[in-house]
Short mmCIF file of C-alpha atoms in Angstrom, two decimals:
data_model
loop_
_atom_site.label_atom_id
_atom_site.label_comp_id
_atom_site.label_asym_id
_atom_site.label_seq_id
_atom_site.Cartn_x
_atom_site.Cartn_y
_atom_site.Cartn_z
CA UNK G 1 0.00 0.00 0.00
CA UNK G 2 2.12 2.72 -1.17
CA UNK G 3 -0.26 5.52 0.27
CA UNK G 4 0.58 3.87 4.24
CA UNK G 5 4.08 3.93 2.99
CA UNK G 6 4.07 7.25 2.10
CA UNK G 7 2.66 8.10 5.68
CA UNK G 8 5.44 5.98 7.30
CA UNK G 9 8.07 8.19 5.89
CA UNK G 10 6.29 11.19 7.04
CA UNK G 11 6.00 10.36 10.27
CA UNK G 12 9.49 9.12 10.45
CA UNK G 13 10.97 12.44 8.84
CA UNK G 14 8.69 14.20 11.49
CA UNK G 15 10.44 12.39 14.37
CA UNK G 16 13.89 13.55 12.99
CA UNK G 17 12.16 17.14 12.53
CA UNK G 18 10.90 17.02 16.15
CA UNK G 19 14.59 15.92 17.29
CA UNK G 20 16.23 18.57 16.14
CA UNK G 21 14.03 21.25 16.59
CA UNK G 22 14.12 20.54 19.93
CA UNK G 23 17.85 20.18 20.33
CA UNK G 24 17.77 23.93 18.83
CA UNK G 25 15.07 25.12 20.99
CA UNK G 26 16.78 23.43 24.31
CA UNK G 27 20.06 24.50 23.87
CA UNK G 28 19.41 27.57 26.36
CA UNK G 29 18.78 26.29 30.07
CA UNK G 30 16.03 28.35 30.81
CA UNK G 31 14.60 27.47 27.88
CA UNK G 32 14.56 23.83 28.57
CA UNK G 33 14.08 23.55 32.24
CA UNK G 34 10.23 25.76 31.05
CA UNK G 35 9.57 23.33 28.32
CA UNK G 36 10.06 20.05 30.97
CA UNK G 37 8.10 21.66 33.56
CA UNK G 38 5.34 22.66 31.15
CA UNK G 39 5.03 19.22 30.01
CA UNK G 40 5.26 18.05 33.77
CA UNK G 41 2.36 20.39 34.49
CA UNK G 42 0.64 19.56 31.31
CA UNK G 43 1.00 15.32 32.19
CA UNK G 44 -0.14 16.06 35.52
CA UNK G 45 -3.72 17.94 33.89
CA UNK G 46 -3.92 15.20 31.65
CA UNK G 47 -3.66 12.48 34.46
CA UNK G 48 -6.40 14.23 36.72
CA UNK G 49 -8.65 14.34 33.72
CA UNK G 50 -7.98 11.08 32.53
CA UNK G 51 -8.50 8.82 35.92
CA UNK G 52 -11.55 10.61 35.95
CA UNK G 53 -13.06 9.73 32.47
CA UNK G 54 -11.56 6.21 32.77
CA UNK G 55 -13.81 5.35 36.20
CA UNK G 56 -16.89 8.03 34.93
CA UNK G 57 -16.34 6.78 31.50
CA UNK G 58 -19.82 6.70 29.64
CA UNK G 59 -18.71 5.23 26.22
CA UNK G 60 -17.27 8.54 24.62
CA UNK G 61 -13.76 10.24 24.91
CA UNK G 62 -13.54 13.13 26.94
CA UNK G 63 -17.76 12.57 27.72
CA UNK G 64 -18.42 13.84 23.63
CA UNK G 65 -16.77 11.41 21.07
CA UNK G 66 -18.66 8.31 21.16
CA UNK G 67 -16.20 4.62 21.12
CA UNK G 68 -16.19 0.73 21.31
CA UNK G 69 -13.00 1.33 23.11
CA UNK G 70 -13.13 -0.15 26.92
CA UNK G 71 -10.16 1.64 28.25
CA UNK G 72 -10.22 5.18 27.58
CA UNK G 73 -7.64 7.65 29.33
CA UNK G 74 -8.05 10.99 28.47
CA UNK G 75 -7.01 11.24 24.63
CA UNK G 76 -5.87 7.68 24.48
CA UNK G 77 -8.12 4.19 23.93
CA UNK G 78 -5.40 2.09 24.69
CA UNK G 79 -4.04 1.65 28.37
CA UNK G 80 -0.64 0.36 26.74
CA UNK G 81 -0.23 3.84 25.09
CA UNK G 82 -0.93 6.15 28.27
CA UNK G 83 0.90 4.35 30.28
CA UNK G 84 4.23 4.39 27.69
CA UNK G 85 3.45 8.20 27.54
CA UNK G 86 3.43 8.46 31.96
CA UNK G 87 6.89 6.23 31.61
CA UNK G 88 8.72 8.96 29.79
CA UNK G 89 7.03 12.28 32.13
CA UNK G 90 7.08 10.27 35.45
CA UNK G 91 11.25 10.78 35.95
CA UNK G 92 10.90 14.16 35.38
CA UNK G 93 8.94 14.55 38.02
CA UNK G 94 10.78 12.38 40.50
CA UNK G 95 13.85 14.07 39.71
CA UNK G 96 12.02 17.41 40.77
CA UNK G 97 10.93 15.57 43.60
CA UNK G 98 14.53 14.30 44.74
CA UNK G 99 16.17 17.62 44.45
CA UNK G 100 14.57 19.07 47.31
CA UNK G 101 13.88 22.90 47.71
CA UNK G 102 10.75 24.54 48.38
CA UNK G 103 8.56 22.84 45.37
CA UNK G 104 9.85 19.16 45.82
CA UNK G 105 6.74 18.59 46.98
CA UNK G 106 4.79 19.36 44.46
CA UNK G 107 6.61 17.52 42.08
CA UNK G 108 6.35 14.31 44.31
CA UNK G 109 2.24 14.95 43.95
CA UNK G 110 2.70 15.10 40.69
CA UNK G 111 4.37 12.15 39.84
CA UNK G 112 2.29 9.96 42.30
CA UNK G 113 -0.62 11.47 40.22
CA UNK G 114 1.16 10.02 37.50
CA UNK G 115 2.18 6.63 38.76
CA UNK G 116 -1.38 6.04 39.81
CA UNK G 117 -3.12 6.69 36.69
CA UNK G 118 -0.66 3.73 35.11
CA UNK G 119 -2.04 1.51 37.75
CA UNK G 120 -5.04 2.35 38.08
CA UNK G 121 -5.69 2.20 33.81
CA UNK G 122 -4.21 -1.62 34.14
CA UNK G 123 -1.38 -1.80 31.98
CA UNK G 124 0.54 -4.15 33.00
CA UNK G 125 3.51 -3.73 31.19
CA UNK G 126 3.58 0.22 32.86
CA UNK G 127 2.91 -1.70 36.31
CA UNK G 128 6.46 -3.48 36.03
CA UNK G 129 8.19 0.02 34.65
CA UNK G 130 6.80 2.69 36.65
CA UNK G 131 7.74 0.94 39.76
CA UNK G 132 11.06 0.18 38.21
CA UNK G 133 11.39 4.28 37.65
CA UNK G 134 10.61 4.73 40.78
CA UNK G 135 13.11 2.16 42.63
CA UNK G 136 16.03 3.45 40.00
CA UNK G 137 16.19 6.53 40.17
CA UNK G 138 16.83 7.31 43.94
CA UNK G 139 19.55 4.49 43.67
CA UNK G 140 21.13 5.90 40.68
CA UNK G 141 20.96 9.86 41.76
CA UNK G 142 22.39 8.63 45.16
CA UNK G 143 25.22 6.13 43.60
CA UNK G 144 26.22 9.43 41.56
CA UNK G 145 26.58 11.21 44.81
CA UNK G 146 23.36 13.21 45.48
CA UNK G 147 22.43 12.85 48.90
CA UNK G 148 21.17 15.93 49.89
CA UNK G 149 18.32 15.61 51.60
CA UNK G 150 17.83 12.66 49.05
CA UNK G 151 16.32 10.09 51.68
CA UNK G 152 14.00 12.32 52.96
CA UNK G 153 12.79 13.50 49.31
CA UNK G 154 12.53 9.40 48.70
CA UNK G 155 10.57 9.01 51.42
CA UNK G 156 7.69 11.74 50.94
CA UNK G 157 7.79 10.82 47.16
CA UNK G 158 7.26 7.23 47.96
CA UNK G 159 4.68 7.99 50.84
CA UNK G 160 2.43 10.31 48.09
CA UNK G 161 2.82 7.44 45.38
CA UNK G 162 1.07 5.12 48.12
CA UNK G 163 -1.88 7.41 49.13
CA UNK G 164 -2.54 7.81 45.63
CA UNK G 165 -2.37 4.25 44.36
CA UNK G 166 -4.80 3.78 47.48
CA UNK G 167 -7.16 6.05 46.44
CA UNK G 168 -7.20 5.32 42.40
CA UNK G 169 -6.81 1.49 43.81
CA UNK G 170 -5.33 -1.97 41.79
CA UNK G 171 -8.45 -4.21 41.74
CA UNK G 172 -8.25 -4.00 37.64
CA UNK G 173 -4.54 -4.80 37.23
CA UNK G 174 -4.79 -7.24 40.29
CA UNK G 175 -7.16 -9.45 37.25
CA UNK G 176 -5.58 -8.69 34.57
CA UNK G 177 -2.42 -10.13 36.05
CA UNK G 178 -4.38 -13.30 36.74
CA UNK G 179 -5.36 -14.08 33.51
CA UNK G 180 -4.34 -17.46 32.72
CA UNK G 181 -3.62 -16.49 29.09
CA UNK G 182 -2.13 -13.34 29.57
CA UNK G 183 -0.80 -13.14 26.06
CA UNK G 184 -3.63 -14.60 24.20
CA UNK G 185 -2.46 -14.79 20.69
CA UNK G 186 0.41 -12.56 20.38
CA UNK G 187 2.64 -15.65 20.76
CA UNK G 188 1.11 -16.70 17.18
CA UNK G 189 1.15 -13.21 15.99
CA UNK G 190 4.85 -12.83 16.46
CA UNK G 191 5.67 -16.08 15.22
CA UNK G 192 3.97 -14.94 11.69
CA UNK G 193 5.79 -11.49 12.51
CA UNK G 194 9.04 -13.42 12.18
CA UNK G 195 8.20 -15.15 9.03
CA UNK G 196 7.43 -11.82 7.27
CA UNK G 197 10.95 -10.93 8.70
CA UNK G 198 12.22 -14.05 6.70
CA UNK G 199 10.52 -13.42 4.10
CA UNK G 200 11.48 -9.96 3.22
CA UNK G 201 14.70 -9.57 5.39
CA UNK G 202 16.54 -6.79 3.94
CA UNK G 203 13.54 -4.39 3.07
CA UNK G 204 10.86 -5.76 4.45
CA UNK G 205 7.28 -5.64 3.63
CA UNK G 206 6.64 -2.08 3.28
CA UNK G 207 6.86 0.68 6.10
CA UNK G 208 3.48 1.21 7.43
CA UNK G 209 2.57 -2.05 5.19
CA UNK G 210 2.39 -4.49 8.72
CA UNK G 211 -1.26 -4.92 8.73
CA UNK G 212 -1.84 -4.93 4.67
CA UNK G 213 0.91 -7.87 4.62
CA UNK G 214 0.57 -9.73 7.36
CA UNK G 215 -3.05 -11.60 6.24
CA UNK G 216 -0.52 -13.75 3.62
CA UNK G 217 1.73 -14.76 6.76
CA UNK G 218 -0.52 -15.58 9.75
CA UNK G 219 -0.95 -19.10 10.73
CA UNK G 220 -4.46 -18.23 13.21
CA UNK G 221 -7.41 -16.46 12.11
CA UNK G 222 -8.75 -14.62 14.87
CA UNK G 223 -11.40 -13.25 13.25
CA UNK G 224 -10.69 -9.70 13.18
CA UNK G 225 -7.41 -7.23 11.67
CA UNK G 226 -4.03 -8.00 13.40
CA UNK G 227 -2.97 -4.11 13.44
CA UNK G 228 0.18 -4.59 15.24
CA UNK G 229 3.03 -7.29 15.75
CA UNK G 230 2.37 -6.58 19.97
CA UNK G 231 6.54 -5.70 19.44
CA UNK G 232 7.47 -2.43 18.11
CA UNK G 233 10.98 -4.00 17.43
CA UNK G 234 9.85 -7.02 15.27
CA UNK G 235 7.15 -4.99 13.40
CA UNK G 236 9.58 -2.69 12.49
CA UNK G 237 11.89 -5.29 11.44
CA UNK G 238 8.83 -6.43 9.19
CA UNK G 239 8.11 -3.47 7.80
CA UNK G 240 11.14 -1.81 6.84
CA UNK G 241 13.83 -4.99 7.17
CA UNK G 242 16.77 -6.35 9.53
CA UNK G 243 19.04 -3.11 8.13
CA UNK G 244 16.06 -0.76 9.13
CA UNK G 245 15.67 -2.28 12.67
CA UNK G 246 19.23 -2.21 13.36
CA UNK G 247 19.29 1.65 12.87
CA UNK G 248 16.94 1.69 15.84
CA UNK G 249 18.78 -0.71 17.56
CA UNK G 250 22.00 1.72 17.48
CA UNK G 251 19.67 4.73 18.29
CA UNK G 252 18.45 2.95 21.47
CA UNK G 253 21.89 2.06 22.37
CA UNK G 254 23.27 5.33 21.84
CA UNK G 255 20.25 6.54 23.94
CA UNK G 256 20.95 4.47 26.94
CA UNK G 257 24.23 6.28 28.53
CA UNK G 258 22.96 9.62 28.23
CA UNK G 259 19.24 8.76 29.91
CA UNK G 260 21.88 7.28 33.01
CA UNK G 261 23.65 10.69 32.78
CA UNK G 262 20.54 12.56 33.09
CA UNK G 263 18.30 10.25 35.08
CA UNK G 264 15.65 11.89 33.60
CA UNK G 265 15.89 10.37 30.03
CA UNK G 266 15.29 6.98 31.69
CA UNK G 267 11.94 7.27 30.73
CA UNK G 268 12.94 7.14 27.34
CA UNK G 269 14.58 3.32 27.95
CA UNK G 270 11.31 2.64 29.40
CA UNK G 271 9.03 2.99 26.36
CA UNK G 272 12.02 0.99 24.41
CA UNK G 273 11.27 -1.44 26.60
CA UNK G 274 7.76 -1.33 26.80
CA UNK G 275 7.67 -1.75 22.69
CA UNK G 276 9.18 -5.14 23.21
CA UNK G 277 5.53 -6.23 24.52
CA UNK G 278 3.13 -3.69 22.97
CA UNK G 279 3.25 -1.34 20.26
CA UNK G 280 3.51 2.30 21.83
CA UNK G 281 5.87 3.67 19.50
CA UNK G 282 3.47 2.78 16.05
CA UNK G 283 1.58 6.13 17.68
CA UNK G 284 2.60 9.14 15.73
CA UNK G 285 2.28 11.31 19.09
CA UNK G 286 4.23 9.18 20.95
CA UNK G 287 7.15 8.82 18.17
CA UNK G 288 6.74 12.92 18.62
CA UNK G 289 7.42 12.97 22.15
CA UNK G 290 9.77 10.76 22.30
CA UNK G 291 12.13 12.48 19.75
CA UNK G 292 11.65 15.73 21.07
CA UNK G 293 12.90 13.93 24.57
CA UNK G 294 15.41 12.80 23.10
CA UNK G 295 16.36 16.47 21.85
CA UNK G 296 15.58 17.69 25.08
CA UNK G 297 18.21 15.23 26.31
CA UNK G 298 21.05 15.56 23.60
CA UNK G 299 20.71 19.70 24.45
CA UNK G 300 21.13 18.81 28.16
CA UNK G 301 24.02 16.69 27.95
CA UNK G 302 25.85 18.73 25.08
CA UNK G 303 25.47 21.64 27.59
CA UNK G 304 26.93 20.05 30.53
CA UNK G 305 30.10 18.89 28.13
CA UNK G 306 30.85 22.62 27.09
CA UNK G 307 34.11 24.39 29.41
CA UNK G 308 32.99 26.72 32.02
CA UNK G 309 34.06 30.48 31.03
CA UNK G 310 37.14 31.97 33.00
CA UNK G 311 36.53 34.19 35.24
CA UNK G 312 37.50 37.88 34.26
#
């Protein structure tokens, strides 16, 4: 289907846009430290609003637009996909949190806002990062030698996440997590994901092609459209072949020091790994956000490399 291929590369080329506009724009300090806290602020809106509509939910998005969705978090219909987005905002926040000062505080509400939306919309995958985040991050910031205050920061950050995962409560990802079949056909749909792989190795089937190809591959019919591999890596092995795949692989590798460096941009290695079990990244918002993260996060650390001035 040449016209989804032709969308593919769009998107793509605006992912490399959004990366480097946002290196430009967050080269200045100031400039960057307003565009993380307005996201912050803007995640922590979007949480409130969204734990709201997913337990007053009355079959429409945001109470007008009507759906067959069951799952509905603010502007998403898939609990995968909000959760993916909270993994890359919720370190941001608990970095605020752990620095101490006068707002700490408010950035600790804020992320435990954001922690307990992930757990309270069910994802299960986000139920196995966030905590992960959350664990992390103190360890690594106090390995790297920031222990100011950096107990007592843990502490109240940890003690909000709990009074808000109380109130928003678990029951839903308490039964998702016993459902005997937890995976309940994506075993079979990345098998036939890996055949299209062999199939068309070098340049695969097509970017954006996954769901127009995969009908001559699958070995179950399920009776309705396989949209998605369930694993961002293998679909875009599919799509775009091995070679293509690879150049992710290298920009995930190349992303992992620099998130450890910041602390923040582990939130970044959390949707990678989150697309190993769902499909977060085949969003074109999400690819947006996480570029312009990733800008965010090249700025930072190119900053931090540059000499001091001498003094006059």
């Amino acid at each position: 289907n040449r016209w989804d291929t032709w969308m593919a590369v769009l998107v793509w080329a605006g992912n490399l846009l959004a990366y480097f506009l946002s290196i430009q724009v967050n080269s200045s300090t100031r400039i960057r430290c307003r565009f993380l806290d307005a996201l912050l602020y803007f995640a922590f809106v979007l949480s409130i609003v969204s734990v709201v509509q997913y337990f007053g939910w009355n079959g429409k998005i945001f109470w007008l637009y009507p759906t067959d969705d069951t799952a509905v978090l603010g502007p998403f219909v898939s609990r995968d996909q909000y959760a993916a987005f909270m993994e890359m905002i919720l370190p941001l926040a608990l970095m605020k949190a752990l620095a101490g000062g006068p707002k700490a505080w408010r950035f600790a509400v804020i992320g435990a806002a954001l922690y307990a939306t992930v757990i309270a919309g069910a994802s299960r995958a986000g139920a196995l990062l966030v905590p992960a985040e959350v664990m992390v991050i103190p360890v690594v910031a106090w390995w790297k030698g920031s222990t100011d205050n950096l107990r007592a920061s843990a502490a109240r950050m940890w003690l909000f996440i709990f009074l808000f995962v109380s109130v928003v409560g678990w029951a839903v990802l308490w039964d998702r997590f016993q459902d005997p079949e937890p995976f309940k056909g994506r075993q079979a749909i990345l098998h036939d994901t890996l055949a299209m792989v062999r199939a068309q190795p070098y340049f695969g089937v097509g970017l954006g092609n996954f769901q127009t190809a995969y009908p001559a591959y699958a070995s179950v019919d399920f009776g309705s459209i396989v949209n998605h591999a369930h694993d961002d890596w293998m679909e875009w092995a599919a799509d775009g072949g091995i070679p293509f795949s690879l150049l992710l692989v290298a920009v995930a590798v190349w992303t992992i020091p620099k998130a450890f460096r910041t602390l923040w941009g582990i939130g970044l290695i959390a949707v990678l790994a989150h697309s190993m079990v769902d499909y977060p990244l085949q969003k074109p918002v999400l690819d947006l956000w996480f570029f312009a993260l990733l800008g965010a996060m090249t700025a930072e650390i190119a900053h931090r490399r540059k000499p001091e001035a001498p003094d006059p």
